[in-house]
Short mmCIF file of C-alpha atoms in Angstrom, two decimals:
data_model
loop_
_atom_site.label_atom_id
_atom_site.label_comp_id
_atom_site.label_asym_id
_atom_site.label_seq_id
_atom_site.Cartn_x
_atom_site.Cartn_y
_atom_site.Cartn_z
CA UNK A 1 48.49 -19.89 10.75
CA UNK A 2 46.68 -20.51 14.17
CA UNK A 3 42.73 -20.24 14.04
CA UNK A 4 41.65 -17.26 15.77
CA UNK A 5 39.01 -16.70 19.07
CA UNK A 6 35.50 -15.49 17.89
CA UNK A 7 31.98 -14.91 18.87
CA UNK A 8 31.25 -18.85 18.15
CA UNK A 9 33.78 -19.82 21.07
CA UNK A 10 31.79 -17.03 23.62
CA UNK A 11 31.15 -19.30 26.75
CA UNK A 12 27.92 -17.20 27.15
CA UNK A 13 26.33 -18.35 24.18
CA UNK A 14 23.27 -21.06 24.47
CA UNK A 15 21.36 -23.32 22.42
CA UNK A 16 17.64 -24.43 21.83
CA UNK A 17 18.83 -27.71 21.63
CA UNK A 18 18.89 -28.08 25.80
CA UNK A 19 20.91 -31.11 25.89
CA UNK A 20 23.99 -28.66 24.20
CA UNK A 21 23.63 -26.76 27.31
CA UNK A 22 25.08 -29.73 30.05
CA UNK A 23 28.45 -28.61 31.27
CA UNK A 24 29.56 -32.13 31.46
CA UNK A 25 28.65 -32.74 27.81
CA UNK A 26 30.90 -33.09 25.32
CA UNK A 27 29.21 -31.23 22.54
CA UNK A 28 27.86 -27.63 23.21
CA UNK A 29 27.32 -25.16 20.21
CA UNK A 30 30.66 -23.88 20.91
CA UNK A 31 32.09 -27.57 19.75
CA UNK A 32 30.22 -28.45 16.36
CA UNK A 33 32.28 -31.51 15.30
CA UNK A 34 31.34 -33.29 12.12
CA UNK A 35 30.40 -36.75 11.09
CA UNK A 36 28.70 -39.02 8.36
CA UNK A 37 25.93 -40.83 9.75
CA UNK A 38 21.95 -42.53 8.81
CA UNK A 39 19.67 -43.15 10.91
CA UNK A 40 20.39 -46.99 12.55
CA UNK A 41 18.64 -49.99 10.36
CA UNK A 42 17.24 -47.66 7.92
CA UNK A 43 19.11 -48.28 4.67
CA UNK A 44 19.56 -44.66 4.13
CA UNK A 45 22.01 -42.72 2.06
CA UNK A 46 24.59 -41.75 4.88
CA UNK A 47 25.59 -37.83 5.00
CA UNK A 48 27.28 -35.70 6.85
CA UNK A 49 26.07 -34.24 10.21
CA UNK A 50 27.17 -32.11 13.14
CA UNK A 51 26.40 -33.23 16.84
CA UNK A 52 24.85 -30.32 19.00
CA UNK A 53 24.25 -32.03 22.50
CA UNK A 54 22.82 -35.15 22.61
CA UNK A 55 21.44 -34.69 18.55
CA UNK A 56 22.66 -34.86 15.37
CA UNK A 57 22.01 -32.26 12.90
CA UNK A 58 20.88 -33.57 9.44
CA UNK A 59 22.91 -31.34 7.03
CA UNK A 60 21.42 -32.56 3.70
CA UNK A 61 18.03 -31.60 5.45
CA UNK A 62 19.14 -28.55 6.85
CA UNK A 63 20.41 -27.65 3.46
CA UNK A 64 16.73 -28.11 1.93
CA UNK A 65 15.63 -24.74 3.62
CA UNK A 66 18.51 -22.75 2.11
CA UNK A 67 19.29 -21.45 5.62
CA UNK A 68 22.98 -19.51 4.06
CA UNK A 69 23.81 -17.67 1.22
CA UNK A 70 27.67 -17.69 -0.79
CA UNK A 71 30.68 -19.73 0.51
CA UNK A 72 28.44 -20.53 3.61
CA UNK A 73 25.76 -22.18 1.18
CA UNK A 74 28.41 -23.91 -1.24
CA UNK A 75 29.53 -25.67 1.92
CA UNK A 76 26.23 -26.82 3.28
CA UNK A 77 25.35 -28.12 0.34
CA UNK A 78 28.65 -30.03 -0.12
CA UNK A 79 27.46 -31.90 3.25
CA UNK A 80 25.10 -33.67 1.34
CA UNK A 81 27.56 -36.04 0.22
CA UNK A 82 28.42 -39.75 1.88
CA UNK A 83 31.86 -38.09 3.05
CA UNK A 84 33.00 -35.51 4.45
CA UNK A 85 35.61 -35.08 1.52
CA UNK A 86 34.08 -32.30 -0.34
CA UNK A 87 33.60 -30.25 1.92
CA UNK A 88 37.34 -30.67 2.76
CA UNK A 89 38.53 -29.49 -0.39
CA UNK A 90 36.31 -26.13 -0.14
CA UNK A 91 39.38 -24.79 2.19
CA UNK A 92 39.32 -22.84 5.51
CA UNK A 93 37.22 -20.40 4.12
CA UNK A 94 34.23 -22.38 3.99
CA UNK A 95 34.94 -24.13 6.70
CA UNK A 96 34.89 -21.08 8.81
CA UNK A 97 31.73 -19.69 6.84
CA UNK A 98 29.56 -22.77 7.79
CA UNK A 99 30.56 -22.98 11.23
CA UNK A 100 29.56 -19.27 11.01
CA UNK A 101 26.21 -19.98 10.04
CA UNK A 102 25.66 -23.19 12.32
CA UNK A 103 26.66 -21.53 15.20
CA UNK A 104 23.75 -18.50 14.46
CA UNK A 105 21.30 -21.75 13.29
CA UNK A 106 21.75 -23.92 16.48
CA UNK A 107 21.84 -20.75 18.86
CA UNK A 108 19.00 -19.67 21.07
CA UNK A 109 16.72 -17.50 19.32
CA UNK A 110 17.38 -18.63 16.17
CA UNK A 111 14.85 -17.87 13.18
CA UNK A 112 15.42 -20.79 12.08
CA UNK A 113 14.99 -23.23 14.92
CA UNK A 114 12.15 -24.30 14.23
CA UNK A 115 13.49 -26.05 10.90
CA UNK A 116 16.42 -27.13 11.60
CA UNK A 117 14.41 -28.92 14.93
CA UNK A 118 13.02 -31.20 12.22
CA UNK A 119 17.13 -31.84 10.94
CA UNK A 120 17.78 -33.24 14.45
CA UNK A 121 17.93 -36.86 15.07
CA UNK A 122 18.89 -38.41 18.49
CA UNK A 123 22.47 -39.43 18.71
CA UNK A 124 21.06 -42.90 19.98
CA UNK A 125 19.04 -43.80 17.02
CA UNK A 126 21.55 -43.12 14.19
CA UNK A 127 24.44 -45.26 12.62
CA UNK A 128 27.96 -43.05 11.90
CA UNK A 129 30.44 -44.42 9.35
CA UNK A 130 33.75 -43.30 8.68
CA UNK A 131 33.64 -39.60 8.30
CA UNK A 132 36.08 -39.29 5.45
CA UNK A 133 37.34 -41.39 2.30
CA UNK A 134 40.70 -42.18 3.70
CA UNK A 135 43.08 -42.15 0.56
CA UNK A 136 46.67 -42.25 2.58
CA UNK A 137 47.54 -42.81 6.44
CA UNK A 138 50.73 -41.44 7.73
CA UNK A 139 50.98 -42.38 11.36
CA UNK A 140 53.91 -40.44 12.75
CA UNK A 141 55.91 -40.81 16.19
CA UNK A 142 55.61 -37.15 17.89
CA UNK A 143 55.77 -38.09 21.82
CA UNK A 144 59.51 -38.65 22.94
CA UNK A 145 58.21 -39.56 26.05
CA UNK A 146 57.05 -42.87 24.44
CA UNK A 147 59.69 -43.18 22.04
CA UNK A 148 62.27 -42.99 24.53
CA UNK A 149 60.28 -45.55 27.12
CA UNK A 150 59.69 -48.06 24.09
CA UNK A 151 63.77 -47.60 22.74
CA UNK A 152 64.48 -48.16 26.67
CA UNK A 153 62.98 -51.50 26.10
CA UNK A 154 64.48 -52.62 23.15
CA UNK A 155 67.53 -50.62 23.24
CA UNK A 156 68.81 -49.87 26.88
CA UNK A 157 72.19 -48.34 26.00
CA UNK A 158 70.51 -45.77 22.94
CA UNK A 159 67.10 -45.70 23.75
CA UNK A 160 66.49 -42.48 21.38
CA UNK A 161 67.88 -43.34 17.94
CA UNK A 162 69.75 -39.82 16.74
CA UNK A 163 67.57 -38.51 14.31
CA UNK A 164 64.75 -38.39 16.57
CA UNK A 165 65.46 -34.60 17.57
CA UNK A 166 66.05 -33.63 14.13
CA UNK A 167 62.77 -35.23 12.37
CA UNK A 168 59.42 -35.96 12.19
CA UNK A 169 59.30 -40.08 12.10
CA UNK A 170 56.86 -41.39 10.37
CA UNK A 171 55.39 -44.56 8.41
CA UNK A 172 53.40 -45.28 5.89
CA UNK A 173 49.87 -47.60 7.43
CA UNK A 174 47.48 -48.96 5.69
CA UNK A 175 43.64 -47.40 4.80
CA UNK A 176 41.50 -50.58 4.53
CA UNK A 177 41.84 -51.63 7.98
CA UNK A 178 40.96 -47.85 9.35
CA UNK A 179 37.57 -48.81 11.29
CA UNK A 180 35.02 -46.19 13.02
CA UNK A 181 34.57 -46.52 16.58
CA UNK A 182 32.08 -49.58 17.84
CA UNK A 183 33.27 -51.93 15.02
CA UNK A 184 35.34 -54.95 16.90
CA UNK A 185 38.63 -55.76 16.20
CA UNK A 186 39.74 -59.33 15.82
CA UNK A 187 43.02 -60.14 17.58
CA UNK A 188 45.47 -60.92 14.43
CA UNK A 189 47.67 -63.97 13.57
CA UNK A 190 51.57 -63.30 12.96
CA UNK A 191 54.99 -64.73 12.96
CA UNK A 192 56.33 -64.89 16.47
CA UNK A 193 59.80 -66.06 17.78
CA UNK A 194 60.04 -66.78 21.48
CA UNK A 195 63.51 -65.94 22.96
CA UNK A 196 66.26 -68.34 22.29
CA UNK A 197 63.62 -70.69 19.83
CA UNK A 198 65.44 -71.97 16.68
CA UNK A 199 62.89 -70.71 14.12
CA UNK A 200 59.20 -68.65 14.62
CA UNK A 201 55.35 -70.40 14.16
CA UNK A 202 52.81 -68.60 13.06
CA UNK A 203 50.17 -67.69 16.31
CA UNK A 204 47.90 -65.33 17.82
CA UNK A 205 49.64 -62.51 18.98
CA UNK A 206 49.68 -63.09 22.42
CA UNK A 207 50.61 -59.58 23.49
CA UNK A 208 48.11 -57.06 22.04
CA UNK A 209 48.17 -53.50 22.62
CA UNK A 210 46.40 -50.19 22.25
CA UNK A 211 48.03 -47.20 21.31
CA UNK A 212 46.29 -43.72 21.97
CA UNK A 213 46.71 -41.31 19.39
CA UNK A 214 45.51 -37.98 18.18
CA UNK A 215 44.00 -38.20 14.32
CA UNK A 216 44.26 -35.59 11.88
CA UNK A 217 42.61 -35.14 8.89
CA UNK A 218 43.94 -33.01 6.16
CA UNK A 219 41.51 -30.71 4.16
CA UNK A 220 42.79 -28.84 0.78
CA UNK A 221 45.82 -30.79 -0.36
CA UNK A 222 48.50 -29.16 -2.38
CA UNK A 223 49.79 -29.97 -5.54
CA UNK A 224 52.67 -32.66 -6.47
CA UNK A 225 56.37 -31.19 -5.90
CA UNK A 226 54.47 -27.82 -4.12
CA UNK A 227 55.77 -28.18 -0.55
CA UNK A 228 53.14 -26.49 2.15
CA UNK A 229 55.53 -24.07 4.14
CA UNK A 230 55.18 -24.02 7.71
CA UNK A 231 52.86 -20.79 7.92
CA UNK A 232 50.41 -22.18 5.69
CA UNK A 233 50.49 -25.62 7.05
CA UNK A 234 47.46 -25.34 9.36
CA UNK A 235 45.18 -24.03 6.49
CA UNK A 236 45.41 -28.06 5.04
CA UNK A 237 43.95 -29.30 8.42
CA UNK A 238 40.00 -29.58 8.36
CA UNK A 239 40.55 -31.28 11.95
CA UNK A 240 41.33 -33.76 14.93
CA UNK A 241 39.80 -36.91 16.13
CA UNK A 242 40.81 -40.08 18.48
CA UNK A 243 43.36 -42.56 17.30
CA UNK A 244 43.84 -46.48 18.02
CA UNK A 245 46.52 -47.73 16.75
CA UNK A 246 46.63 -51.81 17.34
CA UNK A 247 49.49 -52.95 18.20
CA UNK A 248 50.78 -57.03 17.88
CA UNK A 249 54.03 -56.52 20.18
CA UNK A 250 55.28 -59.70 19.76
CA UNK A 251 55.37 -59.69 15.64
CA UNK A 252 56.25 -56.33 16.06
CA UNK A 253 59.88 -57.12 17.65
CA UNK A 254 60.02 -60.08 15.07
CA UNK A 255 59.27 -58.11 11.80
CA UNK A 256 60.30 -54.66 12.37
CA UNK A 257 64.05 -54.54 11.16
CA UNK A 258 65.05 -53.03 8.95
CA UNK A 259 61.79 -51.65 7.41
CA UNK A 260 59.90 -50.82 10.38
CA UNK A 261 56.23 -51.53 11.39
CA UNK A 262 54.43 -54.28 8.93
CA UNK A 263 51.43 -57.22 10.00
CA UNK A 264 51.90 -55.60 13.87
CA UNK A 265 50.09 -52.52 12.22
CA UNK A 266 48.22 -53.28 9.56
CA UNK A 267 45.00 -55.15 11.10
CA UNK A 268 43.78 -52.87 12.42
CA UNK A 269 43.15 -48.89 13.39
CA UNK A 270 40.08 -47.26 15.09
CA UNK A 271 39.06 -43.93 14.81
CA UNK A 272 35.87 -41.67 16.48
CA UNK A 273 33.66 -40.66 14.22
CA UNK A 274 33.10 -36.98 15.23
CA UNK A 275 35.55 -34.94 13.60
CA UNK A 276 36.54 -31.42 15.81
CA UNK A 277 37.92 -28.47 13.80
CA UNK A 278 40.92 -26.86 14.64
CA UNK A 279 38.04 -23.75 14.92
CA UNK A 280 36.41 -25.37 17.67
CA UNK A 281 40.04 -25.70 19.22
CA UNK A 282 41.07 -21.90 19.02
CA UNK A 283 40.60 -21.48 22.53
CA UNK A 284 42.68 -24.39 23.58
CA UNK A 285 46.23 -23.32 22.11
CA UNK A 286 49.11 -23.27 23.86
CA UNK A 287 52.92 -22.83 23.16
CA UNK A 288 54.76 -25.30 21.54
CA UNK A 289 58.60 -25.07 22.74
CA UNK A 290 61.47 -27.39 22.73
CA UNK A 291 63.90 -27.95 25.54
CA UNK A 292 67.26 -25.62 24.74
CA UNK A 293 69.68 -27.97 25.24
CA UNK A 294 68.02 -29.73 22.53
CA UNK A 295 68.70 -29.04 18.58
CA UNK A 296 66.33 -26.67 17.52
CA UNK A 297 64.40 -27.27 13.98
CA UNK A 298 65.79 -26.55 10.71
CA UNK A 299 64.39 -23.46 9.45
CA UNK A 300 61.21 -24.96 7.73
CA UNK A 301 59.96 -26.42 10.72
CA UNK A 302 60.65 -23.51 12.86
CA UNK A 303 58.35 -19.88 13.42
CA UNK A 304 57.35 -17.66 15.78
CA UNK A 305 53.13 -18.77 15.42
CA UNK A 306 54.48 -22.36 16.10
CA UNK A 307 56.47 -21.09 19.12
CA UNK A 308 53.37 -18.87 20.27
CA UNK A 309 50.25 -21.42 19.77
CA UNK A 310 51.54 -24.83 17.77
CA UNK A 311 50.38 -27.18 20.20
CA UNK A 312 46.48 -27.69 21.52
CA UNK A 313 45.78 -28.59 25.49
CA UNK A 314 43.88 -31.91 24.53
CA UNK A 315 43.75 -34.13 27.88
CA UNK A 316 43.55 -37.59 26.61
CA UNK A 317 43.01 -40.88 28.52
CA UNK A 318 42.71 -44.59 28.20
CA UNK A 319 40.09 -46.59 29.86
CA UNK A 320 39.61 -50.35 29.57
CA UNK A 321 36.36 -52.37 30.28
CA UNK A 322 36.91 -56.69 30.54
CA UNK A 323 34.09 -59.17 29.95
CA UNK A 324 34.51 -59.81 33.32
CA UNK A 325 33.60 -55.84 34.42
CA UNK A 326 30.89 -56.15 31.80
CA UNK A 327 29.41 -59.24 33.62
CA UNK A 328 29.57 -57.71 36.75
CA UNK A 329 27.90 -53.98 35.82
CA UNK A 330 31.01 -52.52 36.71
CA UNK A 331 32.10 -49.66 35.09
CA UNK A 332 35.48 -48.97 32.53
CA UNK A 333 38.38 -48.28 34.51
CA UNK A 334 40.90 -45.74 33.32
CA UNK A 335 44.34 -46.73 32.50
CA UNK A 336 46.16 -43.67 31.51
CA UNK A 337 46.17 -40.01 30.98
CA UNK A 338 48.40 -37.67 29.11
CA UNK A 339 47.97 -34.53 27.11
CA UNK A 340 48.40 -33.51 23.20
CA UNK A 341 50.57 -30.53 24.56
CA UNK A 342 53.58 -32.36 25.19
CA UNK A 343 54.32 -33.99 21.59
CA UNK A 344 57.59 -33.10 20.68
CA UNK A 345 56.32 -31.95 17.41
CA UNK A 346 53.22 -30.10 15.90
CA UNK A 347 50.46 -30.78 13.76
CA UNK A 348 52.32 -27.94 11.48
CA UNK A 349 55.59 -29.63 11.55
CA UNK A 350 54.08 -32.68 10.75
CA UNK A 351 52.11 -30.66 7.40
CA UNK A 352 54.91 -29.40 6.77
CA UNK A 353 57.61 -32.19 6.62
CA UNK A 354 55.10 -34.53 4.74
CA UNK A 355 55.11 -32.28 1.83
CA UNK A 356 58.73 -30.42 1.71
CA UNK A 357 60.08 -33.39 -0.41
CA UNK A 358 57.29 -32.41 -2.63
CA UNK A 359 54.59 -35.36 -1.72
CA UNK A 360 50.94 -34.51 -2.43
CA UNK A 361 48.58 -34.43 0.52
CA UNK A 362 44.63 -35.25 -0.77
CA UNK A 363 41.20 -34.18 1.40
CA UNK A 364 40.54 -36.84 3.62
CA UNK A 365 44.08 -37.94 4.11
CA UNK A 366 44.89 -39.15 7.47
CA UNK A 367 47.56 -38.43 9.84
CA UNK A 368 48.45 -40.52 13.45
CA UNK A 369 50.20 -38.38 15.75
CA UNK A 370 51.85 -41.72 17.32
CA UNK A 371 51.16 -43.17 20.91
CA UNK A 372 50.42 -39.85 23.13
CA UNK A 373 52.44 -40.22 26.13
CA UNK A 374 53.55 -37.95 28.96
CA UNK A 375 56.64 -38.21 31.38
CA UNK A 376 54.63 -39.89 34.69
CA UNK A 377 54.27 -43.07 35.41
CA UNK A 378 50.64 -43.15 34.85
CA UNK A 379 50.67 -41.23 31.45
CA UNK A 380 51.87 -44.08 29.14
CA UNK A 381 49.65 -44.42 26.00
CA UNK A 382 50.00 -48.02 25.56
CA UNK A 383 50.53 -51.38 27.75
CA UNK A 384 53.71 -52.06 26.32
CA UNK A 385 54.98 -48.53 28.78
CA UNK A 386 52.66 -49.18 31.24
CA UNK A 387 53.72 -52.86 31.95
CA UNK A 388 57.24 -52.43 31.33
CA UNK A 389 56.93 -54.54 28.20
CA UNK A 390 54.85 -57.46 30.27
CA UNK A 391 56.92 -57.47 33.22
CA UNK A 392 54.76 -55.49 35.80
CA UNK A 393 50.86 -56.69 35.20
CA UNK A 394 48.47 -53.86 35.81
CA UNK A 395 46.28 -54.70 38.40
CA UNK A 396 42.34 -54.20 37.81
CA UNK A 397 39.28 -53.63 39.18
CA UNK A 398 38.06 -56.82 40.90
CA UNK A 399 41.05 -58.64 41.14
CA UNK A 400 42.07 -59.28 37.24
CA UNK A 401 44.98 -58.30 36.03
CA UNK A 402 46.56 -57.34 32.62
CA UNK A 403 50.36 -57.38 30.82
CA UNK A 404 47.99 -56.79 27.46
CA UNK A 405 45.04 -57.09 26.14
CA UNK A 406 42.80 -60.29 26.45
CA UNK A 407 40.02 -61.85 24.02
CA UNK A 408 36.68 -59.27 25.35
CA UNK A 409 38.56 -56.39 26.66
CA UNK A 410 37.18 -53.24 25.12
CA UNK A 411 39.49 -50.35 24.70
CA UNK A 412 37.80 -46.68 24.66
CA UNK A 413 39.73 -43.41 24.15
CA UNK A 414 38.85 -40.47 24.81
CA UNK A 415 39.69 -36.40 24.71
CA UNK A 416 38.36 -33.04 26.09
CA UNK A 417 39.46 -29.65 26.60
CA UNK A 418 39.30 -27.49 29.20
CA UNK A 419 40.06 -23.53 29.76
CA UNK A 420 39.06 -20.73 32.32
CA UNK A 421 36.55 -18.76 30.33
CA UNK A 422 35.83 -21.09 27.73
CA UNK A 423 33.15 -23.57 27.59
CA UNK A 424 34.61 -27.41 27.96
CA UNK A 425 34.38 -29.29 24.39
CA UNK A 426 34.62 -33.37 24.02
CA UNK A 427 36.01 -35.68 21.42
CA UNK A 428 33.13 -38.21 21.87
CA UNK A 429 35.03 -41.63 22.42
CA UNK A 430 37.40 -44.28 19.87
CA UNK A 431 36.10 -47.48 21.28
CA UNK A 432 36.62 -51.37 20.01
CA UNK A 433 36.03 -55.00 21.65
CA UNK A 434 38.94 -57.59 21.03
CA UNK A 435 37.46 -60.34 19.23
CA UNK A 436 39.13 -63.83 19.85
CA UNK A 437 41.33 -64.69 16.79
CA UNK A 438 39.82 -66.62 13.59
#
């Protein structure tokens, strides 16, 4: 189920492309995350690309010189394409193939360096779009840590409703409001209700939030009524990015019974453009286990691969920059950290629960993991944790302070992992300015 450790992960290996070679960089050879990209103000057809350092690798360009032969080929030249979608529905095979064959491309002493050095184009001069057509969002609610400090909130005597344990929560969101990383988000109108008001008006939210989540994007889908089993579930998933999830607080707690999440969602979700396989994670596996004295899954969310290596070591953290930091040249200061590990359940649980009622998963689709938070005090993945729903402002850099979001903040996410004997790999950054409502 688990992708396996190869010669493409080898912490030795190097690549002609110098900037790949910084420690403290996100994207050495042994990373190759995609993306669809053009170069900036050039009216170009956009197409897909891999970063290698500080470059992007032209894959329609590389494809010209006919670098790979078989599956390897049939992929690269699916990479022409404004999407990353068919490549997607090639499978793991040819996924694995062309990382193959960019890994030899991009390495030092490569025969074919010197063209592929004219398919490089500096990450600063190009445009990236979003790197999939997004045909369904699921975002999902895998962190009990943050369920049970957002139920403590609203529900002090059950804080965790009773199916939590048992399944996967999830919701359906909306696609047309995804947005790549960079593009602003404006702060939304709603219907609020103040406590002990008669009737709501329709505002500004007045208490915005972030929500840091994991993306996944599935690969080959599966047919209608063919449920994915558990084992299989990871060969769907072409990979992970960063996850924003907007949040209007305030409509939320007006509009959420009994159908759940609705205009508090919808306006809005930002995700990084560079999308890392789960090849590229291989290294960074770790056990996925529950606590005994919990229930255990039903059978077709449980297996011995998901207790061995279901869950990845992804540190993730929040930073937040104000107008007011911006003004002053001072730099983002971080809010939060937590780590991917600690979701209470797995990208394969989550595969595999979608699709046992027989629901058809499509390339491109796009899964949220739901806010990412861990059990400290300064691993909450939103304000709403961190502030104890408004009642304890963070204090900021400079002397501001925040209980959420204000008109100018901008929000940036961001990922890496880290192992003894592996090189460190980035997620590049999910990042969005608040723009002040219409």
């Amino acid at each position: 189920m688990t992708r396996t450790v190869d010669q493409t992960h080898d912490p030795g290996l190097t690549s002609w492309v110098d900037s790949a070679n910084r420690p403290e960089g996100d994207f050495p050879i042994q990373n190759l995350p995609f993306a669809v990209f053009r170069r900036a103000g050039s009216g170009e057809r956009f197409r897909c690309g891999v970063a290698i350092g500080e470059q992007v690798l032209d894959l329609a360009a590389l494809g010209a010189a006919r670098p790979f032969e078989g599956l390897a080929a049939r992929a690269l030249s699916a990479c022409a394409e404004p999407a990353l979608n068919p490549l997607m529905e090639l499978g793991g095979e040819a996924w694995r193939a062309l990382r193959q064959g960019l890994s030899q491309v991009l390495r030092e002493g490569s025969a074919h360096a010197a063209h592929a050095a004219g398919a490089l184009v500096p990450q600063s001069h190009v445009e990236l779009a979003l790197p999939a057509r997004i045909g369904d969002y699921t975002d999902f609610y895998t962190s009990i840590h943050h369920a049970t400090a957002v139920g403590r909130l609203f529900r002090p005597d059950q804080p965790l409703l009773p199916n939590y344990k048992w399944v996967p929560i999830a919701y359906h969101g909306r696609t047309s409001s995804i947005g790549v990383s960079g593009q602003p988000v404006r702060r939304p109108h709603g219907q609020l209700k103040a406590p002990g008001a008669e009737r709501p008006r329709l505002a500004p939210t007045e208490r915005l939030d972030y929500e840091l989540e994991v993306g996944v994007l599935i690969g080959a889908g599966n047919r209608a009524g063919e449920p994915i089993p558990l084992g299989q579930a990871e060969e769907h998933v072409f990979g992970l990015c960063l996850l924003n999830d907007w949040s209007a607080r305030d409509v939320q707690a007006w509009e959420y019974q009994p159908l759940g999440p609705f205009l508090a969602k919808n306006f809005a979700t930002t995700i990084s453009p560079w999308v890392v396989t789960l090849e590229a994670l291989a290294p960074f596996r770790s056990p996925w286990s529950r606590p005994s004295a919990d229930p255990q899954p039903l059978p077709y969310l449980e297996g011995a691969e998901i207790r061995s290596a279901g869950a990845i070591d992804l540190a993730l953290a929040v930073w937040l920059e104000t107008a007011a930091m911006r003004a002053r040249g001072v730099p983002a200061q971080r809010l939060s950290r937590s780590n991917f590990r600690d979701s209470y359940w797995s990208i394969a649980q989550m595969v595999a629960h979608h699709t046992v009622n027989g629901c058809n998963l499509r390339p491109g689709d796009l899964f949220g993991s739901g806010t990412q938070s861990g059990a400290g005090s300064g691993e909450a993945g939103s304000l709403l944790e961190l502030t104890a729903g408004g009642r304890q402002p963070l204090e900021l850099t400079g002397g501001e302070t925040r209980t959420f979001l204000a008109d100018g903040d901008r929000v940036i996410l961001r990922g890496e992992c880290q192992r003894q004997g592996f090189a460190r790999i980035g997620f590049g950054e999910a990042a969005a300015i608040v723009l002040p409502a219409a």
